[in-house]
XYZ file of C-alpha atoms in Angstrom:
226
model
C 154.773 5.906 15.232
C 153.283 8.929 13.503
C 149.503 9.200 13.467
C 147.072 11.034 11.237
C 145.477 14.118 12.780
C 141.741 14.462 12.116
C 140.475 18.014 11.574
C 137.039 19.375 10.707
C 136.837 22.455 8.514
C 135.072 25.432 10.064
C 132.977 25.895 6.910
C 130.929 23.157 5.234
C 128.709 23.766 2.180
C 125.061 24.269 3.154
C 123.088 21.028 2.729
C 120.005 23.113 1.905
C 121.764 24.746 -1.074
C 119.880 23.531 -4.161
C 122.846 24.266 -6.433
C 125.295 22.208 -4.413
C 122.870 19.486 -3.400
C 120.013 19.193 -5.910
C 117.123 17.189 -4.473
C 116.026 14.171 -6.485
C 112.371 13.188 -6.659
C 111.190 9.628 -6.028
C 110.507 9.363 -9.769
C 114.112 10.300 -10.604
C 115.474 7.917 -7.982
C 113.404 5.074 -9.417
C 114.590 5.862 -12.968
C 118.222 5.982 -11.843
C 117.846 2.791 -9.811
C 116.975 0.883 -12.986
C 120.196 2.002 -14.682
C 122.752 1.845 -11.885
C 123.721 -0.715 -9.233
C 122.017 -0.424 -5.881
C 124.095 -1.351 -2.844
C 124.437 -0.550 0.837
C 127.609 1.084 2.149
C 128.593 0.508 5.771
C 129.838 3.227 8.166
C 133.513 3.995 7.551
C 133.520 2.464 4.067
C 135.349 4.492 1.412
C 133.253 5.218 -1.675
C 136.238 6.719 -3.493
C 139.666 7.949 -2.492
C 141.427 11.283 -2.841
C 143.726 11.717 -5.877
C 142.420 8.723 -7.836
C 141.127 8.567 -11.392
C 138.026 6.766 -12.658
C 136.108 7.354 -9.400
C 132.471 6.196 -9.577
C 129.434 8.471 -9.502
C 126.857 7.858 -6.763
C 123.243 8.727 -6.151
C 122.485 8.737 -2.424
C 119.089 7.253 -1.651
C 119.484 7.281 2.130
C 122.255 7.946 4.628
C 125.150 10.359 5.133
C 128.658 10.680 3.667
C 131.547 13.057 4.323
C 134.390 14.312 2.133
C 138.033 14.396 3.235
C 140.985 16.418 1.985
C 143.909 14.045 2.635
C 147.228 15.663 3.549
C 150.476 14.266 4.926
C 149.690 13.675 8.591
C 146.171 15.147 8.370
C 142.659 14.205 7.310
C 140.611 17.396 6.923
C 136.837 16.892 6.726
C 135.521 19.548 4.347
C 131.908 18.680 3.404
C 129.059 16.212 3.785
C 125.967 15.116 1.873
C 122.874 13.135 2.797
C 120.257 11.080 1.004
C 118.232 12.436 -1.891
C 121.074 13.927 -3.955
C 124.076 12.787 -5.991
C 127.786 12.855 -5.254
C 130.974 12.434 -7.204
C 133.775 14.481 -8.660
C 134.010 16.291 -11.993
C 136.895 13.852 -12.529
C 134.303 11.236 -13.472
C 133.846 13.221 -16.716
C 137.371 14.571 -17.222
C 139.580 11.747 -15.957
C 141.428 14.093 -13.569
C 142.318 12.933 -10.044
C 139.611 13.431 -7.431
C 140.125 16.350 -5.033
C 138.718 14.606 -1.943
C 137.973 11.182 -0.552
C 134.383 10.199 0.289
C 133.423 7.930 3.193
C 130.113 6.782 4.664
C 129.271 8.181 8.103
C 126.316 5.856 8.612
C 124.769 2.971 6.732
C 124.034 4.474 3.331
C 122.068 3.206 0.345
C 123.564 4.244 -2.992
C 123.053 3.778 -6.716
C 126.490 3.439 -8.303
C 127.590 4.292 -11.852
C 131.069 3.827 -13.239
C 132.371 6.298 -15.810
C 131.013 4.497 -18.877
C 127.641 3.868 -17.228
C 127.369 7.532 -16.257
C 128.065 8.612 -19.828
C 125.402 6.218 -21.102
C 122.913 7.468 -18.514
C 123.385 11.170 -19.299
C 123.195 10.433 -23.030
C 119.696 9.102 -22.424
C 118.775 12.059 -20.187
C 120.893 15.034 -21.364
C 119.046 17.645 -19.270
C 119.910 15.750 -16.099
C 123.449 15.294 -17.383
C 123.821 19.063 -17.756
C 122.649 19.502 -14.167
C 125.151 16.918 -12.903
C 128.021 18.548 -14.797
C 127.135 22.057 -13.574
C 126.790 20.913 -9.960
C 130.095 19.027 -9.919
C 131.879 22.018 -11.467
C 130.368 24.323 -8.840
C 131.434 22.031 -6.010
C 134.997 21.747 -7.310
C 135.294 25.530 -7.716
C 134.059 26.005 -4.128
C 136.708 23.643 -2.745
C 139.510 24.967 -4.943
C 138.749 28.546 -3.849
C 139.447 27.417 -0.280
C 142.567 25.491 -1.214
C 140.937 22.148 -0.451
C 142.107 19.066 -2.314
C 144.437 20.896 -4.696
C 148.116 20.234 -5.319
C 150.533 22.321 -3.266
C 154.038 23.481 -4.101
C 156.151 24.292 -1.047
C 159.267 26.344 -1.786
C 160.967 29.649 -0.993
C 159.481 32.592 -2.854
C 161.484 33.212 -6.010
C 162.307 29.542 -6.590
C 162.715 29.169 -10.353
C 162.125 25.407 -10.208
C 158.866 25.945 -8.298
C 157.725 28.413 -10.947
C 158.480 25.895 -13.710
C 156.527 23.131 -11.956
C 153.589 25.429 -11.258
C 153.526 26.632 -14.865
C 153.550 23.061 -16.176
C 150.679 22.014 -13.909
C 148.567 25.062 -14.717
C 149.096 24.599 -18.472
C 147.708 21.094 -17.994
C 144.681 22.543 -16.135
C 145.693 21.025 -12.801
C 144.857 23.317 -9.863
C 147.880 24.096 -7.699
C 148.737 26.507 -4.896
C 152.158 27.946 -4.112
C 153.080 28.101 -0.417
C 156.128 30.084 0.707
C 158.016 27.928 3.212
C 159.510 31.079 4.772
C 156.158 32.675 5.612
C 153.608 29.840 5.757
C 154.009 28.096 9.117
C 151.798 25.125 8.201
C 154.018 24.369 5.216
C 157.181 24.716 7.286
C 155.656 22.380 9.892
C 154.781 19.857 7.185
C 158.402 19.795 5.968
C 159.610 19.252 9.541
C 157.110 16.415 9.979
C 158.301 14.824 6.726
C 161.946 15.453 7.695
C 162.609 17.296 4.428
C 165.194 20.109 4.606
C 164.545 23.456 2.931
C 167.402 22.677 0.516
C 165.344 19.868 -1.018
C 162.462 22.113 -2.025
C 160.424 22.661 -4.084
C 158.138 19.961 -2.717
C 154.953 18.995 -4.538
C 152.206 17.593 -2.315
C 149.130 15.859 -3.732
C 146.933 14.278 -1.063
C 149.386 12.136 0.967
C 151.880 11.787 -1.902
C 155.006 13.952 -1.762
C 157.592 14.647 -4.481
C 160.749 16.494 -3.505
C 163.841 17.728 -5.334
C 167.123 15.897 -4.735
C 170.176 16.930 -6.729
C 168.010 18.574 -9.366
C 165.809 15.496 -9.886
C 162.412 14.608 -8.485
C 162.071 11.826 -5.938
C 158.897 10.467 -4.374
C 158.580 10.321 -0.612
C 156.593 7.408 0.792
C 153.044 8.288 1.898
C 152.802 9.398 5.484
C 152.237 6.729 8.173
C 148.519 6.354 8.817
C-alpha cells in the first residue's frame, strides 16, 4: 500500500519576523477572547485543511502549529507559528481555497473565528483588520513565490490544452505553476507514482486532488492513498 512521504522544507519563515508573525499584547488577546471562541487543540489535530474554502481564522494564545503543503504522496511542512500571534489564510476573506493545511504540534490554546465572525470583528476594529489582511497577503505571497500550496499543471512544453487551462486559472486569479514533464523530474516521478501516462497530460494537481485528460475530457483521479 502506498504511503505518504513526510518532508520538511529547508526554509521556514522567521518566527521573529514582525510582519509575518505580529505579536499580540495581553490587552489584544483579552479583547479578542471576548469575541471569539476559546478552545484547546490537541497535538496532531487539524485546524484547517489544504484546498478547502471557509477555513476559520485563529488567534494562538499558547502552543505551536505547523503548516503543510499537501501533494500526492507527500506532506511537505513549510512553516510554523507559536503562541502570541494569529494564523489563517487570506482565503478567509476571499473565499479561495487554502494553500496549506494547519495542524497542532503540541497542545495549543486558540481563539477561533469563522468567516462571518472575523468580518464582524474587523468591522469593530478596522486598524487591526488592516493588519490581519496585510499579514495574510504577505504570507501567501511568500509561499506562492516558492511554489508552495499552488496548483500545478504537468504537461509537455508547448501543450495547447495546458496553456488554455493555465490561462483560465490565472484569469480567475488562481495561482498556478506550469511544470514540464520532460524536464522536471519530480513531476515525471509524480506521474509514475499516479500511474498516469504522458499521453493523458495535461494533469492539474491541487493538494492531493488530481485531474487528468482522457480523450479530450477531464477526469478526476482519486486522492492518493494516505
